[in-house]
mmCIF file of C-alpha atoms in Angstrom:
data_model
loop_
_atom_site.group_PDB
_atom_site.id
_atom_site.type_symbol
_atom_site.label_atom_id
_atom_site.label_comp_id
_atom_site.label_asym_id
_atom_site.label_seq_id
_atom_site.Cartn_x
_atom_site.Cartn_y
_atom_site.Cartn_z
ATOM 1 C CA MET F 1101 0.000 0.000 0.000
ATOM 2 C CA VAL F 1102 1.455 3.381 -1.045
ATOM 3 C CA ILE F 1103 0.468 6.200 1.308
ATOM 4 C CA PRO F 1104 -0.001 9.760 -0.081
ATOM 5 C CA MET F 1105 2.597 12.215 1.282
ATOM 6 C CA THR F 1106 -0.057 14.488 2.808
ATOM 7 C CA SER F 1107 -1.244 11.792 5.204
ATOM 8 C CA LEU F 1108 2.120 10.282 6.089
ATOM 9 C CA PRO F 1109 3.173 9.993 9.718
ATOM 10 C CA ASP F 1110 6.211 12.060 10.707
ATOM 11 C CA HIS F 1111 8.601 9.071 10.757
ATOM 12 C CA ILE F 1112 7.635 8.243 7.138
ATOM 13 C CA LYS F 1113 8.129 11.873 6.057
ATOM 14 C CA THR F 1114 11.545 11.818 7.736
ATOM 15 C CA THR F 1115 12.371 8.583 5.912
ATOM 16 C CA GLU F 1116 11.404 10.122 2.584
ATOM 17 C CA GLN F 1117 13.544 13.194 3.296
ATOM 18 C CA LYS F 1118 16.458 10.894 4.181
ATOM 19 C CA ILE F 1119 16.063 9.071 0.859
ATOM 20 C CA TRP F 1120 16.081 12.344 -1.105
ATOM 21 C CA SER F 1121 19.289 13.287 0.726
ATOM 22 C CA LEU F 1122 20.843 9.904 -0.090
ATOM 23 C CA LEU F 1123 19.961 10.327 -3.770
ATOM 24 C CA GLU F 1124 22.112 13.471 -3.860
ATOM 25 C CA SER F 1125 25.137 11.153 -3.569
ATOM 26 C CA VAL F 1126 24.186 8.921 -6.525
ATOM 27 C CA SER F 1127 26.119 10.107 -9.581
ATOM 28 C CA ASP F 1128 25.430 9.735 -13.268
ATOM 29 C CA PRO F 1129 28.044 7.199 -14.473
ATOM 30 C CA GLU F 1130 28.455 9.062 -17.775
ATOM 31 C CA VAL F 1131 28.823 12.534 -16.204
ATOM 32 C CA PRO F 1132 30.030 11.853 -12.644
ATOM 33 C CA VAL F 1133 29.806 15.495 -11.520
ATOM 34 C CA LEU F 1134 26.006 15.261 -11.789
ATOM 35 C CA SER F 1135 23.790 13.544 -9.264
ATOM 36 C CA VAL F 1136 20.568 11.851 -10.304
ATOM 37 C CA LEU F 1137 18.831 14.833 -8.676
ATOM 38 C CA ASP F 1138 20.858 17.314 -10.773
ATOM 39 C CA LEU F 1139 19.761 15.409 -13.877
ATOM 40 C CA GLY F 1140 16.130 15.509 -12.832
ATOM 41 C CA ILE F 1141 15.563 11.819 -13.536
ATOM 42 C CA ILE F 1142 14.026 11.048 -10.127
ATOM 43 C CA ARG F 1143 10.278 11.302 -10.666
ATOM 44 C CA SER F 1144 9.119 10.285 -7.223
ATOM 45 C CA VAL F 1145 10.022 8.697 -3.922
ATOM 46 C CA GLN F 1146 7.264 6.753 -2.230
ATOM 47 C CA ILE F 1147 7.318 4.761 0.977
ATOM 48 C CA GLU F 1148 5.486 1.466 1.176
ATOM 49 C CA THR F 1149 4.737 0.099 4.636
ATOM 50 C CA VAL F 1150 5.907 -3.518 4.748
ATOM 51 C CA SER F 1151 5.316 -4.142 8.448
ATOM 52 C CA GLU F 1152 5.003 -2.160 11.663
ATOM 53 C CA THR F 1153 8.781 -1.783 11.735
ATOM 54 C CA ALA F 1154 9.787 -1.870 8.054
ATOM 55 C CA VAL F 1155 9.225 0.253 4.991
ATOM 56 C CA ARG F 1156 10.209 -0.174 1.374
ATOM 57 C CA PRO F 1157 11.234 2.811 -0.738
ATOM 58 C CA ILE F 1158 9.835 2.905 -4.263
ATOM 59 C CA ILE F 1159 11.941 5.148 -6.478
ATOM 60 C CA THR F 1160 10.565 6.117 -9.889
ATOM 61 C CA ILE F 1161 13.108 7.223 -12.485
ATOM 62 C CA THR F 1162 12.931 8.376 -16.105
ATOM 63 C CA PRO F 1163 15.854 7.852 -18.504
ATOM 64 C CA THR F 1164 17.311 10.881 -20.259
ATOM 65 C CA TYR F 1165 16.338 9.101 -23.462
ATOM 66 C CA SER F 1166 14.782 5.735 -24.293
ATOM 67 C CA GLY F 1167 17.382 3.029 -24.207
ATOM 68 C CA CYS F 1168 19.916 5.034 -22.206
ATOM 69 C CA PRO F 1169 22.582 2.453 -21.264
ATOM 70 C CA ALA F 1170 23.370 4.243 -17.995
ATOM 71 C CA MET F 1171 19.949 3.500 -16.472
ATOM 72 C CA ASP F 1172 20.868 -0.009 -15.338
ATOM 73 C CA VAL F 1173 23.960 1.318 -13.569
ATOM 74 C CA ILE F 1174 21.990 4.218 -12.081
ATOM 75 C CA SER F 1175 19.286 1.834 -10.820
ATOM 76 C CA MET F 1176 21.939 -0.430 -9.301
ATOM 77 C CA ASN F 1177 23.707 2.523 -7.644
ATOM 78 C CA ILE F 1178 20.436 3.805 -6.173
ATOM 79 C CA ARG F 1179 19.664 0.328 -4.827
ATOM 80 C CA ILE F 1180 23.174 -0.077 -3.336
ATOM 81 C CA THR F 1181 23.040 3.382 -1.725
ATOM 82 C CA LEU F 1182 19.691 2.647 -0.065
ATOM 83 C CA LEU F 1183 20.690 -0.874 0.994
ATOM 84 C CA GLN F 1184 23.859 0.530 2.598
ATOM 85 C CA ALA F 1185 21.685 3.060 4.433
ATOM 86 C CA GLY F 1186 19.719 0.218 6.032
ATOM 87 C CA PHE F 1187 16.755 -0.288 3.698
ATOM 88 C CA SER F 1188 16.422 -4.042 3.268
ATOM 89 C CA SER F 1189 14.058 -3.865 0.306
ATOM 90 C CA VAL F 1190 14.106 -1.276 -2.464
ATOM 91 C CA GLU F 1191 11.999 -1.039 -5.631
ATOM 92 C CA ILE F 1192 13.190 0.964 -8.645
ATOM 93 C CA LYS F 1193 10.621 1.712 -11.355
ATOM 94 C CA GLN F 1194 11.395 3.169 -14.768
ATOM 95 C CA VAL F 1195 8.774 5.240 -16.567
ATOM 96 C CA LEU F 1196 9.117 6.611 -20.071
ATOM 97 C CA SER F 1197 6.136 8.929 -20.208
ATOM 98 C CA PRO F 1198 6.226 11.811 -20.069
ATOM 99 C CA ALA F 1199 9.653 11.747 -21.649
ATOM 100 C CA TRP F 1200 12.526 13.356 -19.760
ATOM 101 C CA THR F 1201 13.501 16.837 -20.849
ATOM 102 C CA THR F 1202 16.529 18.984 -20.093
ATOM 103 C CA ASP F 1203 14.062 21.390 -18.461
ATOM 104 C CA TRP F 1204 14.051 18.941 -15.521
ATOM 105 C CA MET F 1205 17.772 19.504 -14.852
ATOM 106 C CA THR F 1206 18.613 21.730 -11.907
ATOM 107 C CA GLU F 1207 20.368 25.050 -12.432
ATOM 108 C CA ALA F 1208 23.149 23.749 -10.176
ATOM 109 C CA GLY F 1209 23.465 20.717 -12.455
ATOM 110 C CA LYS F 1210 23.797 22.929 -15.537
ATOM 111 C CA GLU F 1211 26.506 24.947 -13.780
ATOM 112 C CA LYS F 1212 28.317 21.720 -12.835
ATOM 113 C CA LEU F 1213 28.228 20.612 -16.491
ATOM 114 C CA LYS F 1214 29.859 23.845 -17.624
ATOM 115 C CA ALA F 1215 32.530 23.660 -14.904
ATOM 116 C CA TYR F 1216 33.203 20.061 -15.999
ATOM 117 C CA GLY F 1217 33.770 21.220 -19.595
ATOM 118 C CA ILE F 1218 30.405 20.222 -21.098
ATOM 119 C CA ALA F 1219 28.215 22.950 -22.536
ATOM 120 C CA PRO F 1220 24.872 22.777 -20.708
ATOM 121 C CA PRO F 1221 21.568 22.666 -22.576
ATOM 122 C CA GLN F 1222 20.219 26.052 -23.550
ATOM 123 C CA TYR F 1223 16.738 27.355 -22.885
ATOM 124 C CA LYS F 1224 16.254 28.629 -26.406
ATOM 125 C CA GLN F 1225 18.226 28.729 -29.596
ATOM 126 C CA ALA F 1226 21.022 31.279 -29.447
ATOM 127 C CA VAL F 1227 22.486 32.639 -32.659
ATOM 128 C CA CYS F 1228 25.580 34.663 -33.400
ATOM 129 C CA THR F 1229 24.099 36.482 -36.377
ATOM 130 C CA PRO F 1230 20.647 37.951 -36.916
ATOM 131 C CA ASP F 1231 19.968 35.763 -39.998
ATOM 132 C CA THR F 1232 16.335 34.692 -39.911
ATOM 133 C CA PHE F 1233 16.892 31.088 -40.945
ATOM 134 C CA GLN F 1234 20.320 30.344 -39.556
ATOM 135 C CA GLU F 1235 20.983 26.605 -39.806
ATOM 136 C CA ALA F 1236 23.201 25.897 -36.831
ATOM 137 C CA GLU F 1237 22.549 26.759 -33.225
ATOM 138 C CA ALA F 1238 25.322 28.714 -31.544
ATOM 139 C CA ILE F 1239 26.631 26.897 -28.478
ATOM 140 C CA GLN F 1240 28.863 28.683 -25.979
ATOM 141 C CA CYS F 1241 32.259 27.114 -25.369
ATOM 142 C CA PRO F 1242 32.508 25.997 -21.725
ATOM 143 C CA GLN F 1243 36.285 26.624 -21.772
ATOM 144 C CA CYS F 1244 36.571 30.237 -22.985
ATOM 145 C CA ASN F 1245 32.880 31.313 -23.219
ATOM 146 C CA SER F 1246 33.156 32.104 -26.940
ATOM 147 C CA TRP F 1247 30.082 31.680 -29.144
ATOM 148 C CA ASN F 1248 32.324 31.073 -32.179
ATOM 149 C CA THR F 1249 31.788 27.303 -32.175
ATOM 150 C CA GLN F 1250 31.064 24.624 -34.730
ATOM 151 C CA MET F 1251 29.304 21.275 -34.432
ATOM 152 C CA ILE F 1252 31.619 18.429 -35.406
ATOM 153 C CA SER F 1253 29.168 15.550 -34.842
ATOM 154 C CA GLN F 1254 25.526 15.126 -33.772
ATOM 155 C CA PHE F 1255 26.812 12.591 -31.230
ATOM 156 C CA GLY F 1256 29.562 13.153 -28.700
ATOM 157 C CA SER F 1257 30.900 10.816 -26.034
ATOM 158 C CA THR F 1258 27.317 9.620 -25.424
ATOM 159 C CA ALA F 1259 24.151 9.784 -27.521
ATOM 160 C CA CYS F 1260 22.714 12.583 -25.347
ATOM 161 C CA LYS F 1261 25.628 14.879 -26.232
ATOM 162 C CA ALA F 1262 26.881 16.468 -29.459
ATOM 163 C CA LEU F 1263 30.547 17.167 -30.232
ATOM 164 C CA TYR F 1264 31.556 20.773 -30.852
ATOM 165 C CA LYS F 1265 34.809 22.641 -31.431
ATOM 166 C CA CYS F 1266 35.548 26.193 -30.374
ATOM 167 C CA GLU F 1267 37.033 28.202 -33.241
ATOM 168 C CA ASP F 1268 38.677 30.633 -30.803
ATOM 169 C CA CYS F 1269 40.404 28.411 -28.230
ATOM 170 C CA LYS F 1270 40.413 25.399 -30.616
ATOM 171 C CA GLU F 1271 39.236 23.038 -27.862
ATOM 172 C CA PRO F 1272 36.691 20.305 -28.579
ATOM 173 C CA PHE F 1273 33.801 19.949 -26.141
ATOM 174 C CA ASP F 1274 30.570 18.057 -25.614
ATOM 175 C CA TYR F 1275 27.206 19.809 -25.619
ATOM 176 C CA PHE F 1276 24.402 18.259 -23.556
ATOM 177 C CA LYS F 1277 21.625 18.332 -26.151
ATOM 178 C CA CYS F 1278 18.200 19.736 -25.403
ATOM 179 C CA HIS F 1279 15.330 17.303 -25.579
#
């Protein structure tokens, strides 16, 4: 039986808060500076009462894109983190709808991406020239902050990133694609 948060006893609310705190330490294996909370892939944390003295966390996650190979590792790392914290039974659910979007990433996560050398997703298309139908989106270089960049490949080190090169500092970099 899953109990709605509004009617949870205090010890269950405290347990849920503890789980959210624990999830802050679970990193994305492909971008280790980001937690699963930074990515925005945690959809919900629910507490199921198993007995008078035991609860089971049910964590619902959404992949950054369908078929993301990191989801198995992320699920395993969430499970290990909660088991190490004393939860004897953990359920991880994956849901695909609605599809994850970069809008779900935290601002702190986007800042961490840039500091790590990956251009974060942009809110709207940014262009360097006022041409009405400019083909390529301008992506800011995370190394030198120049907008004079060029896409090298639609896919970077992972399918959710594109590979760019800065024409000013000449450094290649990944761009975390919007979707």
